[in-house]
Short mmCIF file of C-alpha atoms in Angstrom, two decimals:
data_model
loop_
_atom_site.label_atom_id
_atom_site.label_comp_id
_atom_site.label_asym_id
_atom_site.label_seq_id
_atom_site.Cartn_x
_atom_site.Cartn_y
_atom_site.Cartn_z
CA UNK D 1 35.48 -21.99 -24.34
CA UNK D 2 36.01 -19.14 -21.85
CA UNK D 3 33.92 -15.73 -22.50
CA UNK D 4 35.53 -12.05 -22.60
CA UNK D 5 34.26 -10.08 -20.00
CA UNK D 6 32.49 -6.97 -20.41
CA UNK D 7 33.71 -3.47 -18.66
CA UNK D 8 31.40 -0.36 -18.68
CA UNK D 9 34.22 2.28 -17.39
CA UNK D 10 31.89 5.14 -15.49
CA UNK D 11 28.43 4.27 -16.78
CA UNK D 12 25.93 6.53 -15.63
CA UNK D 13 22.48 5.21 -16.57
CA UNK D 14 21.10 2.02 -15.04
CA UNK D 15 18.92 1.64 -17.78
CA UNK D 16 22.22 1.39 -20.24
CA UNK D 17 23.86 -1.28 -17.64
CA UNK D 18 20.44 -2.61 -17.89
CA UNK D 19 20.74 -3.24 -21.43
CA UNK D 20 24.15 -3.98 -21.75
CA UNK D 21 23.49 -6.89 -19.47
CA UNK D 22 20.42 -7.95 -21.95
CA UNK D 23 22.39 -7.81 -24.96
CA UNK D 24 25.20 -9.81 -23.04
CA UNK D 25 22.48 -12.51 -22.43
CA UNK D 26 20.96 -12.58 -25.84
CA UNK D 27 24.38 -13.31 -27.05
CA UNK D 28 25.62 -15.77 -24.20
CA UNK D 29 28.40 -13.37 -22.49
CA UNK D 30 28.05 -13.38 -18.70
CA UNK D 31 30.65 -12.00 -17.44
CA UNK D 32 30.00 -7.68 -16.72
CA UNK D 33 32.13 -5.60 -14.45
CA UNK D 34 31.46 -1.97 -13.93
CA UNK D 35 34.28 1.16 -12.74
CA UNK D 36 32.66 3.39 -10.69
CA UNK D 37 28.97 3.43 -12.31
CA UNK D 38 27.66 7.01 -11.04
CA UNK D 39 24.58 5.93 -9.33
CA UNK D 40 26.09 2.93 -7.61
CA UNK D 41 25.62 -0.76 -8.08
CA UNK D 42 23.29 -2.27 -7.73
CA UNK D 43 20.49 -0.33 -9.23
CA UNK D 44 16.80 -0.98 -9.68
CA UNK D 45 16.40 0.95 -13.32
CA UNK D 46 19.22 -1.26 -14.48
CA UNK D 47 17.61 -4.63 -13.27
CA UNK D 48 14.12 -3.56 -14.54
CA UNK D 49 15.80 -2.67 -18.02
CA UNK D 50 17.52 -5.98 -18.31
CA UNK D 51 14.62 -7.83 -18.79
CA UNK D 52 15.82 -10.68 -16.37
CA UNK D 53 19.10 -10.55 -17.45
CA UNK D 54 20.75 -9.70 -14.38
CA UNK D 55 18.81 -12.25 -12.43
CA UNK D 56 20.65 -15.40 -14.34
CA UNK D 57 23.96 -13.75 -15.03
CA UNK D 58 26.53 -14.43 -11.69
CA UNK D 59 26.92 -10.97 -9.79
CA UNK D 60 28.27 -8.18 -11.38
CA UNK D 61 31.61 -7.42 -9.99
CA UNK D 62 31.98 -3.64 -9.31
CA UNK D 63 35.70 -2.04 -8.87
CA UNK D 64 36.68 1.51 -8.16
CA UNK D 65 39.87 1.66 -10.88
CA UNK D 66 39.61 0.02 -14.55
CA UNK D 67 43.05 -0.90 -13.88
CA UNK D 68 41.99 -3.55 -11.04
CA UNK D 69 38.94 -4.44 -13.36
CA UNK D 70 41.42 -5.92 -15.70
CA UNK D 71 44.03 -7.36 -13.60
CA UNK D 72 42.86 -11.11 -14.58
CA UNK D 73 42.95 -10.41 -18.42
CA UNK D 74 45.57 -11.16 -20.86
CA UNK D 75 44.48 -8.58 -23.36
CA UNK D 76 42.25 -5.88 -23.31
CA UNK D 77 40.08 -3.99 -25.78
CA UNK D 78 38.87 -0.63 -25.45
CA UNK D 79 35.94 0.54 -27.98
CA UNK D 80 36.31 4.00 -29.19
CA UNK D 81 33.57 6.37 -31.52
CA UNK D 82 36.24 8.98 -32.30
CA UNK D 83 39.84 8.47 -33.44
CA UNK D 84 41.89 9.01 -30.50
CA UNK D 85 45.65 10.58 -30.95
CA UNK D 86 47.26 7.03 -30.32
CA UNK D 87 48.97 4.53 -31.86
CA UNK D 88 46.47 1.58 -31.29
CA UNK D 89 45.92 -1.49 -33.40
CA UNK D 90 42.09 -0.24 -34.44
CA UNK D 91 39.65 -3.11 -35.54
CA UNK D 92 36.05 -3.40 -36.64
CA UNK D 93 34.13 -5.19 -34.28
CA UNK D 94 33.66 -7.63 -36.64
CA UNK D 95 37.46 -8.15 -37.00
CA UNK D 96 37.70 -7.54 -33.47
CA UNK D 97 35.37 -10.38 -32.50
CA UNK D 98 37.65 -13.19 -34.59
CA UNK D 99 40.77 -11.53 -32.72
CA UNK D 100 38.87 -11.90 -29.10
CA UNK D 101 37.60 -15.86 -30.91
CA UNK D 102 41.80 -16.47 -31.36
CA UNK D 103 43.05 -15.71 -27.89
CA UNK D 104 40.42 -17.18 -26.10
CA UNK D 105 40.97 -20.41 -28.12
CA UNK D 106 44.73 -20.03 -27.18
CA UNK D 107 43.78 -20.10 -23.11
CA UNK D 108 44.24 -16.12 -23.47
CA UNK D 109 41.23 -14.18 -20.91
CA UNK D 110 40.15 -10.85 -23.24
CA UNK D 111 38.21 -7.78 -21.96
CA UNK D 112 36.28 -4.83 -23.94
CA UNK D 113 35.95 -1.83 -22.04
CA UNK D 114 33.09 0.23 -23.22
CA UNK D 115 33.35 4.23 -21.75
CA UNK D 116 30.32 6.23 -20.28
CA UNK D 117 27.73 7.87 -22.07
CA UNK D 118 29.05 11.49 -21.97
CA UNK D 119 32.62 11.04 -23.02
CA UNK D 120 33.70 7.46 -23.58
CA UNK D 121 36.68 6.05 -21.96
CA UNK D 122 39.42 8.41 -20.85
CA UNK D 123 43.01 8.64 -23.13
CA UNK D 124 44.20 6.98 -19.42
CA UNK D 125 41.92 3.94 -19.48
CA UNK D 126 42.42 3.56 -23.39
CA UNK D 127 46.43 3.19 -22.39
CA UNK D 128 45.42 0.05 -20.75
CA UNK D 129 44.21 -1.77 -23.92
CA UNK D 130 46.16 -3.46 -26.27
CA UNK D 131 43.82 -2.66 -29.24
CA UNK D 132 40.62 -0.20 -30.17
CA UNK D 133 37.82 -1.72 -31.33
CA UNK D 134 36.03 1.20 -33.47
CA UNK D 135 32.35 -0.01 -34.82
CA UNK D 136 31.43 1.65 -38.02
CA UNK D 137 28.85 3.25 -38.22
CA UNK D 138 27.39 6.34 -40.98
CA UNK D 139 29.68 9.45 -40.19
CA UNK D 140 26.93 12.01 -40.85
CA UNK D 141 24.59 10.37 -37.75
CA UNK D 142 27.14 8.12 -35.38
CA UNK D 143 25.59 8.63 -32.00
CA UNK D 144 25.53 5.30 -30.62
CA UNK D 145 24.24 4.44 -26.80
CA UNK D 146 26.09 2.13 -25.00
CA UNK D 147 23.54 -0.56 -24.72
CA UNK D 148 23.68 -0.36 -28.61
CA UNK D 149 27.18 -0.61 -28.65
CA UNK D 150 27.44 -3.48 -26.07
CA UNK D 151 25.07 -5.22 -28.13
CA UNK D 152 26.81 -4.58 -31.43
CA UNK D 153 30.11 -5.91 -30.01
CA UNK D 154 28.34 -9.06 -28.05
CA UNK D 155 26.35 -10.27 -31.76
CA UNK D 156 29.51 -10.21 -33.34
CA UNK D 157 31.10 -12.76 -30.42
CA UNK D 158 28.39 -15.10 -30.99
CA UNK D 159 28.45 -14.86 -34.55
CA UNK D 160 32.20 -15.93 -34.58
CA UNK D 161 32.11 -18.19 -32.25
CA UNK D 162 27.97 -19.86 -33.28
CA UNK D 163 28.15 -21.02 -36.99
CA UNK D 164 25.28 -19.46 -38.78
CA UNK D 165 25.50 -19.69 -42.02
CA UNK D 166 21.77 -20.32 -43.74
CA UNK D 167 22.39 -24.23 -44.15
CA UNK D 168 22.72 -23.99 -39.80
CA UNK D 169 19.53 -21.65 -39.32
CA UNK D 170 15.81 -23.53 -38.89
CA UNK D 171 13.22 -24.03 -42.17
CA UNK D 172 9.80 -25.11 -42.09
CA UNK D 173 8.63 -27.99 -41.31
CA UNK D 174 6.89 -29.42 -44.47
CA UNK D 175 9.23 -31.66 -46.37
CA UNK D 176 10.58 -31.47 -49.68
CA UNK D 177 8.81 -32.79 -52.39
CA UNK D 178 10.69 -35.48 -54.07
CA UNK D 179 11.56 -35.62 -57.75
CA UNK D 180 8.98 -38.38 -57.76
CA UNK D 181 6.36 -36.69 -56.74
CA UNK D 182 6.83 -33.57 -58.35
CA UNK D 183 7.07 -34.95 -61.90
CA UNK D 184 3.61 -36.93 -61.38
CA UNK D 185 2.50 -33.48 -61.01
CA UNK D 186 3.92 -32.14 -63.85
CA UNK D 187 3.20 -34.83 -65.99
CA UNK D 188 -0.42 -34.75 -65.17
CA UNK D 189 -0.79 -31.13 -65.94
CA UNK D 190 0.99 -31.89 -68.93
CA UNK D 191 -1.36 -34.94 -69.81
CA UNK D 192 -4.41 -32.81 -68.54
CA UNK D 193 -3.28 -29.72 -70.61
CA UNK D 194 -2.88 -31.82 -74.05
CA UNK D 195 -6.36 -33.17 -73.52
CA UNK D 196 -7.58 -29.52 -73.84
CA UNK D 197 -5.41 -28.69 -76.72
CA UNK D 198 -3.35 -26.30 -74.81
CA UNK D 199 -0.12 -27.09 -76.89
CA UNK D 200 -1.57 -24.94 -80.17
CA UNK D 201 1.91 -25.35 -81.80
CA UNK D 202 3.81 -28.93 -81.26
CA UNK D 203 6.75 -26.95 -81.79
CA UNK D 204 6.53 -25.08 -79.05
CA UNK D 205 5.08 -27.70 -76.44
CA UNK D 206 8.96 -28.90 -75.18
CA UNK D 207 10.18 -25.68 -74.33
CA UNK D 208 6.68 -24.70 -72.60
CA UNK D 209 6.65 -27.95 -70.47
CA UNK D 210 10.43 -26.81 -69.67
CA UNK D 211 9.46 -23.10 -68.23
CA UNK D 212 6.64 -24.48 -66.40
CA UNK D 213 9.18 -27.26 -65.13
CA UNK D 214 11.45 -24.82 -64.42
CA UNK D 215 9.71 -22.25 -62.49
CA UNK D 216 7.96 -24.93 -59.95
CA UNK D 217 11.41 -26.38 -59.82
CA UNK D 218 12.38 -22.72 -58.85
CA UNK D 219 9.31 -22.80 -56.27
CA UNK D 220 10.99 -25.24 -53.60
CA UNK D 221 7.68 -27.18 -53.32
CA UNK D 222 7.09 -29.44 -50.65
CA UNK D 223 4.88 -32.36 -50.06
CA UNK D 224 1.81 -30.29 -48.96
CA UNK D 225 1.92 -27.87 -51.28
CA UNK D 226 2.69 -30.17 -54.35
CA UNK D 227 -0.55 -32.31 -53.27
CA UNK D 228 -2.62 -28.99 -52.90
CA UNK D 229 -1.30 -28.00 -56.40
CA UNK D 230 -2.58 -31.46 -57.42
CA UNK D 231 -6.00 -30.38 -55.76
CA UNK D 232 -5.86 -27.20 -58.38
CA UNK D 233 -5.75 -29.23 -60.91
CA UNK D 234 -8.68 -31.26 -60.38
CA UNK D 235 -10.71 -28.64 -59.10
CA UNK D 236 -9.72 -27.04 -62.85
CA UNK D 237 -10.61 -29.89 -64.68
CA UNK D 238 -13.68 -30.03 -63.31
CA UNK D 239 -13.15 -32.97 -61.17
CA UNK D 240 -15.07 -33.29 -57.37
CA UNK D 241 -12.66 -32.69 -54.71
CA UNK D 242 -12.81 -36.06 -52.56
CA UNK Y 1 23.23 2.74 -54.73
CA UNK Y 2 19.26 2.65 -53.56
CA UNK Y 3 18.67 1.25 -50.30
CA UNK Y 4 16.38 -1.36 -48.34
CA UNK Y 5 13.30 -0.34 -47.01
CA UNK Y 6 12.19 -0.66 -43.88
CA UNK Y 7 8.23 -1.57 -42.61
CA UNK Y 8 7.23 -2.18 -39.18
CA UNK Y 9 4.06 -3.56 -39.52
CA UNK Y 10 1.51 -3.17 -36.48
CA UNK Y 11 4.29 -1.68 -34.07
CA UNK Y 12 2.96 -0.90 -30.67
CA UNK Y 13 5.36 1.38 -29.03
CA UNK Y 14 6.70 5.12 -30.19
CA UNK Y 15 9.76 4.58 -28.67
CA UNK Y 16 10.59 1.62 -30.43
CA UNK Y 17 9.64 3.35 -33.93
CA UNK Y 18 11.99 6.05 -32.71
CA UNK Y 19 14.75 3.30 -31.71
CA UNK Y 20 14.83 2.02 -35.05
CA UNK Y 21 14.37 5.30 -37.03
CA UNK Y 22 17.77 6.11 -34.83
CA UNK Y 23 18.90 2.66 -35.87
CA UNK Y 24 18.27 3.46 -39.30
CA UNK Y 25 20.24 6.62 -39.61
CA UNK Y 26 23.22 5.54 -37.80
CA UNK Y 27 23.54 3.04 -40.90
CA UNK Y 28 22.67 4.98 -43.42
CA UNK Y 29 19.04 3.86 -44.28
CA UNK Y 30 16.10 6.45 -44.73
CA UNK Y 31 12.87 4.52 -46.02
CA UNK Y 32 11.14 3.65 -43.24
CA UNK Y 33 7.05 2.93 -43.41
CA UNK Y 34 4.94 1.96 -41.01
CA UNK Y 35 1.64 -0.40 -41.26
CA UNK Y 36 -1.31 -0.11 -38.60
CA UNK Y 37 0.76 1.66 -35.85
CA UNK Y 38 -0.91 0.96 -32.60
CA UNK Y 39 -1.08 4.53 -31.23
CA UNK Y 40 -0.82 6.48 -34.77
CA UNK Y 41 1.17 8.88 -36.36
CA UNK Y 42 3.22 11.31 -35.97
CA UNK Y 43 4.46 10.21 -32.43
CA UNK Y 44 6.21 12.55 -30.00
CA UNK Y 45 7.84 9.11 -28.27
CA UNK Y 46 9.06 8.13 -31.72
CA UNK Y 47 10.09 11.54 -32.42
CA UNK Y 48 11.43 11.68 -28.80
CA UNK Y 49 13.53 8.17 -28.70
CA UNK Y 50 14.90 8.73 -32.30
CA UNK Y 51 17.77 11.51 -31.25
CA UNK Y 52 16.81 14.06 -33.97
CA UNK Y 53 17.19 11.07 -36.84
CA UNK Y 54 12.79 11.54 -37.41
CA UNK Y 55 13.58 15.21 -38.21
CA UNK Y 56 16.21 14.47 -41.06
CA UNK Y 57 14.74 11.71 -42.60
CA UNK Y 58 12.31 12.03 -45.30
CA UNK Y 59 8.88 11.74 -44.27
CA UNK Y 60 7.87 8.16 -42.20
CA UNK Y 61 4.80 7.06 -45.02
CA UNK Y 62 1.90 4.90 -43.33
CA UNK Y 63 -0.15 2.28 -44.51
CA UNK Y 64 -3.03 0.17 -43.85
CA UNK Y 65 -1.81 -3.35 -45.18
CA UNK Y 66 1.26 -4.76 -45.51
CA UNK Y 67 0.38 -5.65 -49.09
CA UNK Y 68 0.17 -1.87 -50.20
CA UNK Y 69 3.59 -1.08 -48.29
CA UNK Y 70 5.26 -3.23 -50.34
CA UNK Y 71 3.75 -2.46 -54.23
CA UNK Y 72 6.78 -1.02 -55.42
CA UNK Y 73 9.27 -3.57 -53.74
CA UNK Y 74 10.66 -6.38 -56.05
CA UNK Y 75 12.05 -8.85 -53.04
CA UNK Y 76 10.56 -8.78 -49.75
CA UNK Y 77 12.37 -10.26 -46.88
CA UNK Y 78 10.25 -11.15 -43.55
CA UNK Y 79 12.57 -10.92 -40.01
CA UNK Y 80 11.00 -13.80 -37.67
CA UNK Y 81 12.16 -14.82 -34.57
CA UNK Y 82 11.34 -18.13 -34.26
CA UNK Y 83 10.83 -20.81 -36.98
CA UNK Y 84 7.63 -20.79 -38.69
CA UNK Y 85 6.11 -23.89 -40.82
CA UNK Y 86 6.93 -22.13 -44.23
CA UNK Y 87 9.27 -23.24 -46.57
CA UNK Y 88 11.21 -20.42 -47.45
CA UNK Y 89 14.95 -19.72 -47.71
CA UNK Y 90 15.83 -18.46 -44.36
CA UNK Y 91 19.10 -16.24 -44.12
CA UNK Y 92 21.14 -15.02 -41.07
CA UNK Y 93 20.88 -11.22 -40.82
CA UNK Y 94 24.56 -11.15 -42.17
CA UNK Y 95 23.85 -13.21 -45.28
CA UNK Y 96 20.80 -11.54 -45.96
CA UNK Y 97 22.46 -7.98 -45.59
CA UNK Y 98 24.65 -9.51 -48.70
CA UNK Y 99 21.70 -10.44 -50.91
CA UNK Y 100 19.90 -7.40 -50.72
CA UNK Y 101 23.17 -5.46 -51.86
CA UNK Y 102 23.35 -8.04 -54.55
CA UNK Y 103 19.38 -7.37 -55.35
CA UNK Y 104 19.88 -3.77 -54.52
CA UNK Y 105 22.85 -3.34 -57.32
CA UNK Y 106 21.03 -5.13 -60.04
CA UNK Y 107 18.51 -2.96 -59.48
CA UNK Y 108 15.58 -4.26 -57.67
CA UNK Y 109 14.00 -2.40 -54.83
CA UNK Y 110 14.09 -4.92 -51.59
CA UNK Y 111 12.04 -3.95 -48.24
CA UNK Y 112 12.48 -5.63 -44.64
CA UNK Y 113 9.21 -6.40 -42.77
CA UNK Y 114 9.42 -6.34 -38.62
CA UNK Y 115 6.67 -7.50 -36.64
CA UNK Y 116 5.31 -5.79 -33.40
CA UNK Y 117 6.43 -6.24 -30.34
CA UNK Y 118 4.22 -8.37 -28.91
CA UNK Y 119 4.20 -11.51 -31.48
CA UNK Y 120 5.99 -10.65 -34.77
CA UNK Y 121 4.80 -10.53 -38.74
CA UNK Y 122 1.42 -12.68 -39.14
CA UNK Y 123 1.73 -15.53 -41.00
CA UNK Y 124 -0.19 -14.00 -43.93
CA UNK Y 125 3.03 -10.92 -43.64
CA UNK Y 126 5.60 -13.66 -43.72
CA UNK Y 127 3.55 -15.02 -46.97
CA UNK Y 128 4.04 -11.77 -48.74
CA UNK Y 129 7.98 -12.12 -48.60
CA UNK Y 130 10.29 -13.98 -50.80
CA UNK Y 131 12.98 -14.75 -47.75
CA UNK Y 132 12.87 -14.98 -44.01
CA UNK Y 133 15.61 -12.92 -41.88
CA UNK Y 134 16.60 -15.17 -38.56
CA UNK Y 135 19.25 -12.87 -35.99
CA UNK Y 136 20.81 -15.59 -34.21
CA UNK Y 137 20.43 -15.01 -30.92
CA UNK Y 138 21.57 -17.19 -28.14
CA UNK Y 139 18.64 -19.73 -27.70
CA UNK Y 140 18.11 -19.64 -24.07
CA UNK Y 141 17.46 -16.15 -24.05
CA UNK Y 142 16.21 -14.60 -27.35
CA UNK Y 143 14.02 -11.55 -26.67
CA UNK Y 144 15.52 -8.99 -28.69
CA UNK Y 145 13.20 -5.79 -29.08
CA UNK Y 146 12.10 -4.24 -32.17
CA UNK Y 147 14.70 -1.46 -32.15
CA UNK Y 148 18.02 -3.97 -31.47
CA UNK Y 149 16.45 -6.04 -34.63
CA UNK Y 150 16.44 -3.09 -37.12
CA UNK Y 151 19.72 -2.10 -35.69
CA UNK Y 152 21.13 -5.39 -35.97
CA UNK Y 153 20.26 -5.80 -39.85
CA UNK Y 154 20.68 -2.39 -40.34
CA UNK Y 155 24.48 -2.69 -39.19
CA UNK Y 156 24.58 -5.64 -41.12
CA UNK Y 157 23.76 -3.46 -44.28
CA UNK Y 158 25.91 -0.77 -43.70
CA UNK Y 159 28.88 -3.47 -43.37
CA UNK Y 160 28.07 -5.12 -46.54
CA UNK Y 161 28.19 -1.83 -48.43
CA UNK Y 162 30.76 -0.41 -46.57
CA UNK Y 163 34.64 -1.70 -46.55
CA UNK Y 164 35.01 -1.82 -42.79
CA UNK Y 165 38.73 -3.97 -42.96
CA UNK Y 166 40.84 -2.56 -40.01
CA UNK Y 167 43.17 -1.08 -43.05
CA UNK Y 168 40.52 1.32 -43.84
CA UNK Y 169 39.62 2.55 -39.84
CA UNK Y 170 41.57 5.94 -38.67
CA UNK Y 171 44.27 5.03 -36.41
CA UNK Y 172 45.94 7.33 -34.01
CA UNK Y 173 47.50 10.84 -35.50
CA UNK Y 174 51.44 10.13 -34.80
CA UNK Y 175 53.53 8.77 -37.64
CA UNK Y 176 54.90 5.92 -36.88
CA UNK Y 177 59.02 5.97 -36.69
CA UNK Y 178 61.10 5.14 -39.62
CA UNK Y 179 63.94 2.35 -39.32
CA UNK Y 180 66.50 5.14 -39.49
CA UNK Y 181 65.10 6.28 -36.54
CA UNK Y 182 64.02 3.23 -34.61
CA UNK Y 183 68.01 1.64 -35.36
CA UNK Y 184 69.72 4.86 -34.22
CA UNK Y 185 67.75 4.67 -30.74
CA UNK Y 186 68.20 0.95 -30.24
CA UNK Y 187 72.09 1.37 -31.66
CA UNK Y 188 72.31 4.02 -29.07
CA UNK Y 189 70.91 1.75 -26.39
CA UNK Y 190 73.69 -0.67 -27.30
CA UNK Y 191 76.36 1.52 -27.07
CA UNK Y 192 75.18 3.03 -23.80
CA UNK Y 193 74.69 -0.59 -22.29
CA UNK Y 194 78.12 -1.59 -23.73
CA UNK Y 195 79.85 1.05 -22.25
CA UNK Y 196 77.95 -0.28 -18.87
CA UNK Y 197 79.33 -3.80 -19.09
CA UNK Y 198 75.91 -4.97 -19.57
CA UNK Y 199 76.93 -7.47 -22.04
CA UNK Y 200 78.64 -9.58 -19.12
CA UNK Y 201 78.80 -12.68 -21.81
CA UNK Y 202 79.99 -11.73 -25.22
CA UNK Y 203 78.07 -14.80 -27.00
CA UNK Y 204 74.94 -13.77 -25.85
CA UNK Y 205 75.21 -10.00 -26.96
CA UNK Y 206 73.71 -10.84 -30.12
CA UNK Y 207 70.24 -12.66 -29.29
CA UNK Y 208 69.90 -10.07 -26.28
CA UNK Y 209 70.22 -7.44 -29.25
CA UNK Y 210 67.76 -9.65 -31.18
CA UNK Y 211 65.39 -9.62 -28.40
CA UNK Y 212 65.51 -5.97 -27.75
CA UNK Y 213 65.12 -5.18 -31.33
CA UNK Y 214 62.54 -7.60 -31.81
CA UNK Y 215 60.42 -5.96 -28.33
CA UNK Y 216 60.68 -2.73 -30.04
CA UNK Y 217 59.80 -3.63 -33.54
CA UNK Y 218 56.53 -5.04 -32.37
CA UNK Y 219 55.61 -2.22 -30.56
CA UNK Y 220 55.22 0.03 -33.86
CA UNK Y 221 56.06 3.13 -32.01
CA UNK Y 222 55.71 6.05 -33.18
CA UNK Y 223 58.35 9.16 -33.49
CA UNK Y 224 57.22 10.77 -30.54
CA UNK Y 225 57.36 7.57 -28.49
CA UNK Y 226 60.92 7.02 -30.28
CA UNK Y 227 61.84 10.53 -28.76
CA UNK Y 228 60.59 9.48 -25.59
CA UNK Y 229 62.86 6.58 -25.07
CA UNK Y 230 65.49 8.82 -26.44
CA UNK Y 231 64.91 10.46 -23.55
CA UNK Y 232 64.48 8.12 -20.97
CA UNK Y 233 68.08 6.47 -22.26
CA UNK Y 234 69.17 10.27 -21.76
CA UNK Y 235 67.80 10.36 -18.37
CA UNK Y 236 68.91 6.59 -17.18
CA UNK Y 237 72.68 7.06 -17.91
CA UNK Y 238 72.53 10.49 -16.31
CA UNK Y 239 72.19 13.20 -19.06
CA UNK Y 240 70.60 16.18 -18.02
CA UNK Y 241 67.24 16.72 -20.38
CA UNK Y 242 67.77 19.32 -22.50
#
């Protein structure tokens, strides 16, 4: 599926294009245009703070209007920090990034036009989009850079479109333990604990054998551990380690 | 409602402590410790690269092991960027942001270990905490810096506790027009058309309405925008503007 492209609108520090371009990469967008960047295009601060970002993304395309930036896109976003006197679908940019997820999937080509560090995008260049994407953020300490804001916008893409819920997202290696193999253990230290007259009161010994049960249940074990739990208990017992 | 701590353990740079200390303010977070710090502390980088957030936050406490950061933490979650062979329950910044609130509201204290720059938590770190933090990150290039993690998760918290829903985002000052309003401009439009011989076939008068209507409808315009085409009908047929 397509990608929505990325427009900085008058950025003025390469080291912000720089790490717009970084954060595009870490969250596979590839596609960066810039308005009229102040210091010109292309710049060295920006390709040393991209951390070889702009080395595998295709050329950055560079236009003097944001109106010819956008001429190839069906709809446009522009991101905002303060409310702007317009009438404007505004979005979260988590919201935002399922809208941008349902016209791409629908052969619709999005772009998010991100304003310079001074003043943001112009009421003229915010005319252009079709819908403000406003990132919260805490109102008492909201100065966000654009990098930060490029990258904020570009996790919530991938998020959308990658699934990662927990069940998706790598564990360990170590297996499981099977229910085999744990209850040996159990039983054992059960057996091993009765020898020893652990269980003072009878009475008690089902629900005791149920916490302890329960907790390495709780635990997760797998394989290694449960054998080097199995090691504990002979080293307890008194038993040589082989 | 308390919130998360955060520990960088063994960070290496000032300017990433400062990053991150911004981070943290921009979403609301203010516990921020710091284990081993390469170059000490205070740091006029940190102080420097956090955009005044260092000077309102409560004082930055340091340790000298991880293990002492955490004594008064109840869950511990360890942010790693690639898989390590533990098994523990590993949880995507975004689900993890919702089980701390969940911990956080039943009132247990959680705290969120980074790693330096240079190779992450230490195994022995990652031992210390009940759950693992993984940012998905586009595989084939996933070098996010210390300050874009604790922004990332930090976001992530602020969302979870905060109703971000486009509903509850400022939109634009201007009231959006009535129907009243809306139907007397596009009645006027009919009658002004009509009187043009626009209609050139009767049958279709009512789906061109329909259309019209519709076109307007969906552009929720506002009463200053509905004055404005008040005013360009006045203008079209030849009014003077008054």
């Amino acid at each position: 599926m397509p990608k929505p492209a990325i427009i900085l609108v008058q950025p003025q520090m390469g080291e912000n294009i720089g790490a717009a371009a970084r954060a595009m990469c870490n969250f596979g967008l590839e596609d960066l245009k810039l308005v009229n960047p102040r210091d010109g295009w292309p710049s060295e601060s920006a390709t040393a703070n991209s951390a070889g970002a702009l080395d595998i993304m295709p050329p950055v395309e560079v236009f003097e209007k944001t109106a010819d930036a956008l001429k190839n896109y069906h709809t446009v976003y522009a991101t905002t920090a303060r409310p702007r006197d317009m009438r404007k679908k505004v979005m979260s940019a988590n919201h935002a990034a399922q809208d941008i997820a349902d016209k791409q999937s629908q052969g619709l080509k999005t772009a998010i036009l991100f304003g310079g560090e001074r003043a943001g995008l112009t009421n003229d260049d915010i005319a252009l989009a079709h819908n403000i994407i406003s990132i919260p953020v805490n109102p008492d300490f909201s100065s966000i850079n654009l990098g930060q804001s490029v990258l904020l916008v570009a996790y919530e893409l991938f998020q959308t479109t990658n699934d990662t819920t927990p069940e998706n997202l790598p564990v360990g290696d170590s297996a499981p333990v099977s229910h085999k193999e744990l209850n040996e253990m159990i039983e054992r230290l059960e057996t091993e604990l009765e020898d020893r007259k652990f269980f003072r009161n009878p009475d008690m010994r089902p629900s005791l054998i149920r916490n302890i049960r329960n907790s390495l249940t709780r635990a997760n074990l797998t394989e290694q551990e449960t054998r080097t739990f199995q090691g504990i208990i002979s080293a307890l017992i008194g038993n040589k380690i082989k």
